[in-house]
Structures are given as C-alpha cells and as structure tokens.
PDB file of C-alpha atoms in Angstrom:
ATOM      1  CA  UNK A   1     -12.374 -15.480   1.179  1.00  0.00           C
ATOM      2  CA  UNK A   2     -14.584 -12.844   0.472  1.00  0.00           C
ATOM      3  CA  UNK A   3     -14.118 -10.280   3.484  1.00  0.00           C
ATOM      4  CA  UNK A   4     -11.994 -10.532   6.944  1.00  0.00           C
ATOM      5  CA  UNK A   5     -13.373 -10.302  10.120  1.00  0.00           C
ATOM      6  CA  UNK A   6     -14.753  -6.746  11.344  1.00  0.00           C
ATOM      7  CA  UNK A   7     -12.011  -6.516  13.688  1.00  0.00           C
ATOM      8  CA  UNK A   8      -8.355  -7.661  13.054  1.00  0.00           C
ATOM      9  CA  UNK A   9      -5.547  -7.548  15.946  1.00  0.00           C
ATOM     10  CA  UNK A  10      -2.119  -6.604  14.781  1.00  0.00           C
ATOM     11  CA  UNK A  11      -0.801  -9.948  16.391  1.00  0.00           C
ATOM     12  CA  UNK A  12      -3.275 -12.273  13.598  1.00  0.00           C
ATOM     13  CA  UNK A  13      -0.782 -10.451  10.810  1.00  0.00           C
ATOM     14  CA  UNK A  14       0.025 -12.837   7.917  1.00  0.00           C
ATOM     15  CA  UNK A  15       3.280 -10.504   6.234  1.00  0.00           C
ATOM     16  CA  UNK A  16       4.357 -11.231   2.860  1.00  0.00           C
ATOM     17  CA  UNK A  17       7.031 -10.057   1.018  1.00  0.00           C
ATOM     18  CA  UNK A  18       6.329  -8.806  -2.451  1.00  0.00           C
ATOM     19  CA  UNK A  19       9.972  -7.504  -3.230  1.00  0.00           C
ATOM     20  CA  UNK A  20      13.281  -6.438  -1.266  1.00  0.00           C
ATOM     21  CA  UNK A  21      13.331  -4.732   1.440  1.00  0.00           C
ATOM     22  CA  UNK A  22       9.691  -4.874   1.865  1.00  0.00           C
ATOM     23  CA  UNK A  23       6.888  -6.310   3.441  1.00  0.00           C
ATOM     24  CA  UNK A  24       2.795  -5.927   3.471  1.00  0.00           C
ATOM     25  CA  UNK A  25       0.111  -6.829   5.409  1.00  0.00           C
ATOM     26  CA  UNK A  26      -3.567  -7.326   5.066  1.00  0.00           C
ATOM     27  CA  UNK A  27      -5.267  -5.098   7.621  1.00  0.00           C
ATOM     28  CA  UNK A  28      -8.590  -5.651   6.623  1.00  0.00           C
ATOM     29  CA  UNK A  29     -10.758  -5.730   3.613  1.00  0.00           C
ATOM     30  CA  UNK A  30     -14.805  -6.322   1.948  1.00  0.00           C
ATOM     31  CA  UNK A  31     -14.987  -6.680  -1.636  1.00  0.00           C
ATOM     32  CA  UNK A  32     -15.315  -3.348  -2.152  1.00  0.00           C
ATOM     33  CA  UNK A  33     -12.334  -1.842  -0.217  1.00  0.00           C
ATOM     34  CA  UNK A  34      -9.191  -3.166   1.266  1.00  0.00           C
ATOM     35  CA  UNK A  35      -6.978  -1.759   4.241  1.00  0.00           C
ATOM     36  CA  UNK A  36      -3.012  -2.789   3.808  1.00  0.00           C
ATOM     37  CA  UNK A  37       0.108  -1.708   5.958  1.00  0.00           C
ATOM     38  CA  UNK A  38       3.071  -1.598   4.308  1.00  0.00           C
ATOM     39  CA  UNK A  39       6.709  -1.418   5.830  1.00  0.00           C
ATOM     40  CA  UNK A  40       9.758  -0.377   4.006  1.00  0.00           C
ATOM     41  CA  UNK A  41      13.619  -0.703   4.630  1.00  0.00           C
ATOM     42  CA  UNK A  42      15.678   2.563   3.627  1.00  0.00           C
ATOM     43  CA  UNK A  43      16.659   2.358  -0.297  1.00  0.00           C
ATOM     44  CA  UNK A  44      13.599  -0.250  -0.887  1.00  0.00           C
ATOM     45  CA  UNK A  45      11.842   0.267  -4.060  1.00  0.00           C
ATOM     46  CA  UNK A  46       7.383  -0.676  -4.824  1.00  0.00           C
ATOM     47  CA  UNK A  47       8.755  -0.519  -8.569  1.00  0.00           C
ATOM     48  CA  UNK A  48       6.789   1.310 -10.842  1.00  0.00           C
ATOM     49  CA  UNK A  49       2.990  -0.874 -11.827  1.00  0.00           C
ATOM     50  CA  UNK A  50      -0.436   0.348 -12.479  1.00  0.00           C
ATOM     51  CA  UNK A  51      -3.347  -1.464 -11.390  1.00  0.00           C
ATOM     52  CA  UNK A  52      -7.463  -0.878 -12.006  1.00  0.00           C
ATOM     53  CA  UNK A  53      -8.070   0.098  -8.353  1.00  0.00           C
ATOM     54  CA  UNK A  54      -7.931   3.341  -7.306  1.00  0.00           C
ATOM     55  CA  UNK A  55      -5.304   3.760  -4.435  1.00  0.00           C
ATOM     56  CA  UNK A  56      -5.019   5.943  -1.341  1.00  0.00           C
ATOM     57  CA  UNK A  57      -2.010   5.979   0.844  1.00  0.00           C
ATOM     58  CA  UNK A  58      -0.965   7.501   3.575  1.00  0.00           C
ATOM     59  CA  UNK A  59       2.295   7.776   4.909  1.00  0.00           C
ATOM     60  CA  UNK A  60       2.670   6.561   8.755  1.00  0.00           C
ATOM     61  CA  UNK A  61       6.533   6.754   9.308  1.00  0.00           C
ATOM     62  CA  UNK A  62       9.374   7.590   7.369  1.00  0.00           C
ATOM     63  CA  UNK A  63      10.083   9.405   3.841  1.00  0.00           C
ATOM     64  CA  UNK A  64       9.176   8.614   0.534  1.00  0.00           C
ATOM     65  CA  UNK A  65       9.619   9.617  -3.037  1.00  0.00           C
ATOM     66  CA  UNK A  66       6.628   8.768  -4.552  1.00  0.00           C
ATOM     67  CA  UNK A  67       5.789   8.679  -8.930  1.00  0.00           C
ATOM     68  CA  UNK A  68       2.221   9.062 -10.126  1.00  0.00           C
ATOM     69  CA  UNK A  69       1.868   9.207 -13.574  1.00  0.00           C
ATOM     70  CA  UNK A  70       5.761  10.661 -14.401  1.00  0.00           C
ATOM     71  CA  UNK A  71       5.149  13.260 -11.385  1.00  0.00           C
ATOM     72  CA  UNK A  72       7.618  12.909  -8.761  1.00  0.00           C
ATOM     73  CA  UNK A  73       7.061  14.230  -5.170  1.00  0.00           C
ATOM     74  CA  UNK A  74       8.902  13.517  -1.596  1.00  0.00           C
ATOM     75  CA  UNK A  75       6.044  12.632   1.222  1.00  0.00           C
ATOM     76  CA  UNK A  76       7.077  12.413   4.895  1.00  0.00           C
ATOM     77  CA  UNK A  77       5.065  11.296   7.512  1.00  0.00           C
ATOM     78  CA  UNK A  78       1.597  12.491   7.647  1.00  0.00           C
ATOM     79  CA  UNK A  79       1.683  13.287   3.757  1.00  0.00           C
ATOM     80  CA  UNK A  80      -0.797  11.493   1.620  1.00  0.00           C
ATOM     81  CA  UNK A  81      -1.385  10.354  -2.332  1.00  0.00           C
ATOM     82  CA  UNK A  82      -4.201   9.359  -4.160  1.00  0.00           C
ATOM     83  CA  UNK A  83      -3.706   6.871  -7.415  1.00  0.00           C
ATOM     84  CA  UNK A  84      -6.447   6.724  -9.872  1.00  0.00           C
ATOM     85  CA  UNK A  85      -7.197   3.370 -11.940  1.00  0.00           C
ATOM     86  CA  UNK A  86      -4.473   2.420 -14.250  1.00  0.00           C
ATOM     87  CA  UNK A  87      -1.888   5.320 -13.770  1.00  0.00           C
ATOM     88  CA  UNK A  88       1.974   4.162 -13.475  1.00  0.00           C
ATOM     89  CA  UNK A  89       2.983   4.675  -9.935  1.00  0.00           C
ATOM     90  CA  UNK A  90       5.730   3.442  -7.747  1.00  0.00           C
ATOM     91  CA  UNK A  91       7.555   4.587  -4.009  1.00  0.00           C
ATOM     92  CA  UNK A  92      10.985   4.781  -3.258  1.00  0.00           C
ATOM     93  CA  UNK A  93      11.995   4.812   0.416  1.00  0.00           C
ATOM     94  CA  UNK A  94      14.469   7.911   1.222  1.00  0.00           C
ATOM     95  CA  UNK A  95      14.690   6.393   5.002  1.00  0.00           C
ATOM     96  CA  UNK A  96      12.802   3.227   6.757  1.00  0.00           C
ATOM     97  CA  UNK A  97       9.049   3.829   6.807  1.00  0.00           C
ATOM     98  CA  UNK A  98       5.292   2.670   6.501  1.00  0.00           C
ATOM     99  CA  UNK A  99       2.092   3.186   4.334  1.00  0.00           C
ATOM    100  CA  UNK A 100      -1.156   2.676   4.778  1.00  0.00           C
ATOM    101  CA  UNK A 101      -2.564   1.572   1.633  1.00  0.00           C
ATOM    102  CA  UNK A 102      -6.235   1.505   0.760  1.00  0.00           C
ATOM    103  CA  UNK A 103      -7.446  -0.221  -2.437  1.00  0.00           C
ATOM    104  CA  UNK A 104     -10.832   0.223  -4.204  1.00  0.00           C
ATOM    105  CA  UNK A 105     -11.761  -2.289  -4.935  1.00  0.00           C
ATOM    106  CA  UNK A 106     -10.100  -5.122  -2.867  1.00  0.00           C
ATOM    107  CA  UNK A 107      -6.985  -6.716  -4.396  1.00  0.00           C
ATOM    108  CA  UNK A 108      -8.000 -10.168  -5.094  1.00  0.00           C
ATOM    109  CA  UNK A 109      -4.400 -10.980  -5.988  1.00  0.00           C
ATOM    110  CA  UNK A 110      -2.951 -10.421  -2.759  1.00  0.00           C
ATOM    111  CA  UNK A 111      -5.425 -12.748  -0.780  1.00  0.00           C
ATOM    112  CA  UNK A 112      -3.642 -15.803  -2.782  1.00  0.00           C
TER     113      UNK A 112
END
C-alpha cells in the first residue's frame, strides 16, 4: 500500500505495541508524510533511537521527558518538538499521555 485513504476514522484504527506500555496507530499517510498517534502509560519509555526521517511531535495529553541529541526537556500538553534526520531521541512518559507524531517521508517499516 502506498497511501491511506484521504479520510480515516478512529474506529478503523489498527493498534500495535512497539514497546511495553506504548501503543500506536497509523492515522494516515502518503509516501511523503505519515501521522501516527502514540499512547503511553505512566512511566513508559520510547527507547532512544534514530532514523533518517524528520519527525515533528505534538503532546496531545500528558507530560513527557524528551531527549534529542543529548538535550532533555519536559513538555506537557500543547508542547511540541522536532527531530532532524538521524539525531538520537527518545521519550519517557511522566504521566499517562499521547503524542501525535508526523514523519517525512513516511515510516515504511510501520506498515509491515
């Protein structure tokens, strides 16, 4: 599949659990961009990693400790961050929360 429908309802979501206490669903995507909803239980960790995609994330709920390239900040609902390609980054949920992640180009490995 090279893209999702133009309109995607929440009821059609297929959730995956990439790490303990973390679930995610692909909201919508085209080859050039992907939007993903990621839900965290309190204390859950999005392990430090890197990828060639640009990532922009919006804190829709909760509070997160976000580390990008060795710099750590705490962000709460309404905050956002951007990760340039290949920088090591990760998050820790300080309370239950939800991130909306946007990647460009799309994360093909999420579609498998």
